[in-house]
Each structure stands twice: as structure tokens, then as C-alpha cells.
Short mmCIF file of C-alpha atoms in Angstrom, two decimals:
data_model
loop_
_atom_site.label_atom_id
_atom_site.label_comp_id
_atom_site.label_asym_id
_atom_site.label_seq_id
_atom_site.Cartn_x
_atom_site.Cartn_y
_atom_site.Cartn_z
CA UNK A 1 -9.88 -9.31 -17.28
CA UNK A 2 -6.21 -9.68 -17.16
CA UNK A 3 -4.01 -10.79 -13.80
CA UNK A 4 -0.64 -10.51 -12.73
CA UNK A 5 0.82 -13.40 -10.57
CA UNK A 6 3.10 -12.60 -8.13
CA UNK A 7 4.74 -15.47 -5.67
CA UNK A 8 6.03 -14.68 -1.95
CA UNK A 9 7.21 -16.70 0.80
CA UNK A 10 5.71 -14.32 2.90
CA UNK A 11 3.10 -10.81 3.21
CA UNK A 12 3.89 -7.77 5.12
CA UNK A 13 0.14 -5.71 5.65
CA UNK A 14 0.02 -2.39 6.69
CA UNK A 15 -3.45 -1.06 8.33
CA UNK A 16 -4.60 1.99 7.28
CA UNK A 17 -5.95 2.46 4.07
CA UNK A 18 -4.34 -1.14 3.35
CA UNK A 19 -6.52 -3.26 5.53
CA UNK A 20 -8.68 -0.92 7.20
CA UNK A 21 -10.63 2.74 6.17
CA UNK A 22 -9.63 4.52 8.83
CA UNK A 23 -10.13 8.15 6.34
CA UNK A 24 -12.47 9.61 8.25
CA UNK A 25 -10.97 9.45 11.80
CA UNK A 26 -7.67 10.60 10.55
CA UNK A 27 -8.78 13.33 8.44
CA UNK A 28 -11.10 14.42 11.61
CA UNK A 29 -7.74 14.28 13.97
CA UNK A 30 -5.42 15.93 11.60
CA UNK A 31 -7.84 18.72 10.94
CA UNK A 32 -8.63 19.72 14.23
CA UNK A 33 -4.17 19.55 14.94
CA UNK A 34 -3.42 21.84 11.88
CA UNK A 35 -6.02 24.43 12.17
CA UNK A 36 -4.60 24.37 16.03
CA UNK A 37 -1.41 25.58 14.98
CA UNK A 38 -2.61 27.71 12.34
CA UNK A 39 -2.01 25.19 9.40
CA UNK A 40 -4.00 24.49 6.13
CA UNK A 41 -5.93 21.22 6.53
CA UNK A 42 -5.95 19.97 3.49
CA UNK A 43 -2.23 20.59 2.69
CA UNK A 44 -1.86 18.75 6.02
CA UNK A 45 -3.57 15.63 5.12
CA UNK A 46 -1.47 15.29 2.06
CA UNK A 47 1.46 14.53 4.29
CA UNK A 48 -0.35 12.44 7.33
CA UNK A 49 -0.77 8.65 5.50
CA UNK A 50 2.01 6.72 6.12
CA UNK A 51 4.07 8.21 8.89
CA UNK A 52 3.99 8.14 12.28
CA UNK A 53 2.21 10.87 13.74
CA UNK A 54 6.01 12.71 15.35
CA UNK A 55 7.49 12.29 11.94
CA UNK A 56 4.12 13.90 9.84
CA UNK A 57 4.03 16.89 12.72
CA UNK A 58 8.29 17.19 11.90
CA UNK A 59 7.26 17.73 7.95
CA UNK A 60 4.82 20.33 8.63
CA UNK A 61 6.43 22.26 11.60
CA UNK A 62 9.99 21.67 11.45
CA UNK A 63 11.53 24.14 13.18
CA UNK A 64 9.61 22.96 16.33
CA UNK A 65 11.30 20.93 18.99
CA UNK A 66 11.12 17.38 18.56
CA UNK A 67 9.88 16.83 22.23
CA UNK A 68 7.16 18.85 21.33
CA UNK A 69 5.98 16.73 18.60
CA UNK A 70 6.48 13.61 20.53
CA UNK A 71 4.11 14.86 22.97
CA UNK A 72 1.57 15.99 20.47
CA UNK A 73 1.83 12.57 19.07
CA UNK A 74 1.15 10.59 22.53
CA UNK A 75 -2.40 13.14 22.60
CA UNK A 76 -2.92 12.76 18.97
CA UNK A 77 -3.19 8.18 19.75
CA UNK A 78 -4.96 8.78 22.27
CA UNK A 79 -7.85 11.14 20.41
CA UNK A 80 -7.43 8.57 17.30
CA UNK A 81 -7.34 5.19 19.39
CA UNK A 82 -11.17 6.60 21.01
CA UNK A 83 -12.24 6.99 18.01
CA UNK A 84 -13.51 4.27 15.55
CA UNK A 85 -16.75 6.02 14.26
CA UNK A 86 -16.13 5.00 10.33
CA UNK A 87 -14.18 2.67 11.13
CA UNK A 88 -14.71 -0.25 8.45
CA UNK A 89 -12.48 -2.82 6.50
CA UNK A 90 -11.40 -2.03 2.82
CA UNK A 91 -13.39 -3.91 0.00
CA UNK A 92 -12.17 -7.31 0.08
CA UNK A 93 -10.14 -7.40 3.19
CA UNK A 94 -11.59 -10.29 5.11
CA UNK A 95 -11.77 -12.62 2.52
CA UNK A 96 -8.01 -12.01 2.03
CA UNK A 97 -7.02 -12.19 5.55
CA UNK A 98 -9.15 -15.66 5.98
CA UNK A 99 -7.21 -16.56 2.94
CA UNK A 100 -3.70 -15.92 4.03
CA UNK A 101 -4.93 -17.09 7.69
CA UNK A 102 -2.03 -20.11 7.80
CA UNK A 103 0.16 -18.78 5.75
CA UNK A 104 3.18 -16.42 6.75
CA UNK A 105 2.05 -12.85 7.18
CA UNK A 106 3.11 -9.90 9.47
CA UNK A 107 1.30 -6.23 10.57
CA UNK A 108 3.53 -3.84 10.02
CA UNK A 109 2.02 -0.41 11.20
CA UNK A 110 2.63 3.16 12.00
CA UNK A 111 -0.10 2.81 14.80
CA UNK A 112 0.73 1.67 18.07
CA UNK A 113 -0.49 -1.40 19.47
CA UNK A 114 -3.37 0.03 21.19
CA UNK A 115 -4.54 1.99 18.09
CA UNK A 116 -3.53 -1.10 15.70
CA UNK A 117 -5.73 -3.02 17.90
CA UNK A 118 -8.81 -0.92 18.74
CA UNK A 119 -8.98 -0.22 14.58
CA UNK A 120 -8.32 -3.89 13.44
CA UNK A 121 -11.47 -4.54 15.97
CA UNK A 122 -13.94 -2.04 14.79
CA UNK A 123 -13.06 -3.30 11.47
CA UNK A 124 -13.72 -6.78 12.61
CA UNK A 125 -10.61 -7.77 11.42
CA UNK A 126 -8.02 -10.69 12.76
CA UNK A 127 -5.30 -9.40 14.13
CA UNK A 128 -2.11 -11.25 12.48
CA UNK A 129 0.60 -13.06 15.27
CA UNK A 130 3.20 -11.28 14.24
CA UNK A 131 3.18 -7.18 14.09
CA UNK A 132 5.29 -4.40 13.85
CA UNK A 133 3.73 -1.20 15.77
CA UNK A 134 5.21 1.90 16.13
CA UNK A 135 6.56 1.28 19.60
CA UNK A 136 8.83 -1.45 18.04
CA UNK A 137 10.90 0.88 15.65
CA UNK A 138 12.92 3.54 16.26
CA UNK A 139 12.42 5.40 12.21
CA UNK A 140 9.02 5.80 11.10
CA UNK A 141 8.19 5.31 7.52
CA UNK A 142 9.24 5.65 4.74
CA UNK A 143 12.38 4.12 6.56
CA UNK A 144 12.23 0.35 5.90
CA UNK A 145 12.85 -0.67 9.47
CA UNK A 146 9.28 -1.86 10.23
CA UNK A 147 9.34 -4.07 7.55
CA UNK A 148 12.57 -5.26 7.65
CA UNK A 149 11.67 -6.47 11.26
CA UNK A 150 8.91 -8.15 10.02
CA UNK A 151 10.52 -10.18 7.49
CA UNK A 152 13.40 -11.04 10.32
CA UNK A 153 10.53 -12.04 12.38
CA UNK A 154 8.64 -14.58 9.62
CA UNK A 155 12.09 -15.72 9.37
CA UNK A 156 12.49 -14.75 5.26
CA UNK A 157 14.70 -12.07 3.51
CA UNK A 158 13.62 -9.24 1.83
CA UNK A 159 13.81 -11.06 -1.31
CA UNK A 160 10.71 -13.52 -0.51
CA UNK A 161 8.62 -10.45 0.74
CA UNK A 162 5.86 -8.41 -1.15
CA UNK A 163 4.56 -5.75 1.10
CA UNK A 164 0.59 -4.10 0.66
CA UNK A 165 0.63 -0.52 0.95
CA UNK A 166 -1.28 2.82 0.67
CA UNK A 167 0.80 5.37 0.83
CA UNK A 168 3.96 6.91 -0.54
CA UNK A 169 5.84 7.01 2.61
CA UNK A 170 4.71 3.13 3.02
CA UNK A 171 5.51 2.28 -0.56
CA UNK A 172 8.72 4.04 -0.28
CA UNK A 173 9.33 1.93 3.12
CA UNK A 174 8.79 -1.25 1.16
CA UNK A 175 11.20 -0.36 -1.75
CA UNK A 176 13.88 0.98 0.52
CA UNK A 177 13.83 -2.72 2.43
CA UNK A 178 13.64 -4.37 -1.24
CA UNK A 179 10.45 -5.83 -1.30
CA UNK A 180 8.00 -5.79 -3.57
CA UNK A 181 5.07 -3.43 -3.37
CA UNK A 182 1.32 -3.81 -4.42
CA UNK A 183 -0.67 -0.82 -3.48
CA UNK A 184 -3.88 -0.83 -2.50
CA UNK A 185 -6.79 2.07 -3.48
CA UNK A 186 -6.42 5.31 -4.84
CA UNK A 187 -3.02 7.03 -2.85
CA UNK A 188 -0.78 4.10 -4.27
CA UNK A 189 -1.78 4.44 -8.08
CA UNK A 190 0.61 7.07 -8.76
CA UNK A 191 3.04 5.66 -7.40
CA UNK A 192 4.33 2.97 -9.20
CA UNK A 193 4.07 0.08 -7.07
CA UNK A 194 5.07 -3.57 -8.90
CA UNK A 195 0.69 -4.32 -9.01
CA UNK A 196 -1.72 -1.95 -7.87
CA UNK A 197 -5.81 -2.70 -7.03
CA UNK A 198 -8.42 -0.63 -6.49
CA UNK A 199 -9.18 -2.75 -2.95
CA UNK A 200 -8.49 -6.23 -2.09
CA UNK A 201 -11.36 -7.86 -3.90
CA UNK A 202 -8.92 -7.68 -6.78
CA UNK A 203 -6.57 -10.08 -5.18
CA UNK A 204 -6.95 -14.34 -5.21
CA UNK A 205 -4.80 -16.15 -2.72
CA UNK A 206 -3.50 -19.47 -3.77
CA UNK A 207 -0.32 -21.72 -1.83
CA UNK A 208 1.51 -24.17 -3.79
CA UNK A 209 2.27 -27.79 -2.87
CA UNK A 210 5.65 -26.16 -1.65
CA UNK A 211 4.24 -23.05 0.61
CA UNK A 212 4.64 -20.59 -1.62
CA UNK A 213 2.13 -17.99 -1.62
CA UNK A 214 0.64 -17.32 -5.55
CA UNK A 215 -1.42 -13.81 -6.01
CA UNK A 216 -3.24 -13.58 -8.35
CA UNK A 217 -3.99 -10.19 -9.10
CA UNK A 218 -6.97 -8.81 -11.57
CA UNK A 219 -6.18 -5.40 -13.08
CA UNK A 220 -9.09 -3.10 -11.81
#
């Protein structure tokens, strides 16, 4: 089995689909919103991972008022943030976050904090110090603003960042900010990211003498 080694001075995690499997809540949310407004469900879940829920509605009704999705968006949180039946972490994930436990890593999430936090829980998952949530950007993904915040936060440049990501509007989010990219499961494979895994079993964690984070990454 071959691996790639990438080094970072820092990690920037998204949460769904990255960290946790939040598939079927989403696809049960989305479903029930596009045959509501007369759309096709499974052209709508093409579009949903990744984006904030206002910015997803805006792709697949866009001649409706913004307000409107905004709105829809504040319900749709609320219907996803009670729900956590399926709820579970992705293969591998907390081994890597006890692994990258002291070393510098940030959230950075199209969920708000309430939803970040009620899906990190069922998942049993940590929940990192520093985070990016959707109430802390003004562009969802794939603009790069999230994760440009949290590299400005963990106090390194783009440069020293390699972002784990799902989806194309996340992967897109990490290029745009000019990070690195390894994607996680089956959206990112088609998608070119600089590694991709399967889950994060596929990833060892190791820190050099000077603090900088080693991946080791096994191809699947």
C-alpha cells in the first residue's frame, strides 16, 4: 500500500460528510423541501452538500426572493438541528481527531453553531476550539471566506493550511483560499483534490520535533 505525505502547520475540518455522516438527515430534510415546492429530490440533493442551506435553495429556485430563502433556511436548522437519528462519525474520525487533539486545527462549517454542535455530539465527536459556523461568514461556500477565517484565527496563511472536504462547493472553497485539499469519501473523488481517502482510517497523524503536522496518507 502506497502513501502520500503531506505537511501542514495547521487543519481546517469541515463536518458533514468530512467528520460526521450526517446523509441520512439531510437527504430526509432536503426531500421533504423540494417535493414542497414541486422540485425533483434527487436533482436537489445533488446541489445540497456543501452550501449553506440560503445559498443551495438560491441554485434551485433562483428567481425567488432572497428573504424567502433566508427564512426557509432558519426552518430548514431548526428541522435538521432536531434531528440526529443516523447521526454517526465517518470511518476513522475519532482516532484522527484524538490525534490532531494538540495540534492546530479549526471547524469550518456550513452549519450553524447549534447544528455544528448537536451533530458533532450525536457523533460523539470533540468539538475543536476554534470554528467557523455559518453565522460567522457573510458568503457561503464555495467562497473561501470560512476558511480563510480559520486560518487568520490559528494564526497561519493559507500557504501552511490543508483543508478536509466532501464536497465540490467545499473543495472549491479550499482551492479558492489556496489551500490544499484532501477529500474525504465518495463526493470528493471526482474532484481532484491534492489526496483523496475513502474515510479517515486512511489517514496517520504524525508532528515533527518542530510542530509540523506530517499525514500520512494510504491510497484506498
Amino acid at each position: 500500500m502506497s502513501a502520500t505525505v503531506l505537511t501542514a502547520s495547521a487543519l481546517l475540518l469541515d463536518m458533514d460528510g468530512t467528520l460526521v455522516n450526517s446523509d441520512a438527515v439531510v437527504e430526509r430534510c432536503w426531500r421533504r423541501w423540494a417535493l414542497k415546492h414541486g422540485l425533483d429530490p434527487e436533482a436537489a440533493l445533488k446541489v445540497v452538500h456543501g452550501r449553506q442551506g440560503y445559498a443551495t435553495m438560491a441554485v434551485l429556485l433562483p428567481d425567488r426572493p432572497v428573504e424567502e430563502n433566508h427564512a426557509d433556511n432558519r426552518v430548514m436548522l431548526a428541522e435538521e438541528t432536531a434531528d440526529v437519528d443516523g447521526v454517526v462519525p465517518v470511518g476513522g474520525a475519532p482516532a484522527f481527531m484524538a490525534a490532531i487533539a494538540g495540534l492546530p486545527h479549526a471547524l469550518v462549517t456550513s452549519a450553524d453553531s447549534a447544528l455544528a454542535t448537536a451533530r458533532m455530539t450525536a457523533a460523539a465527536l470533540p468539538m475543536p476550539a476554534v470554528r467557523v459556523t455559518a453565522e460567522q461568514v457573510g458568503a457561503s461556500k464555495p467562497d473561501p471566506e470560512g476558511f480563510l477565517k480559520g486560518a487568520a484565527e490559528l494564526g497561519f496563511g493559507p500557504a501552511d493550511c490543508i483543508v478536509f472536504e466532501d464536497s465540490e462547493a467545499g473543495i472549491a472553497a479550499g482551492r479558492a483560499a489556496g489551500m490544499r485539499v484532501v477529500g474525504v469519501g465518495p463526493r470528493a473523488a471526482a474532484l481532484s483534490p491534492d489526496a483523496h481517502v475513502e474515510d479517515l482510517t486512511q489517514i496517520r497523524v504524525e508532528t515533527a520535533e518542530d510542530g509540523t503536522i506530517r499525514l500520512h496518507v494510504s491510497a484506498a
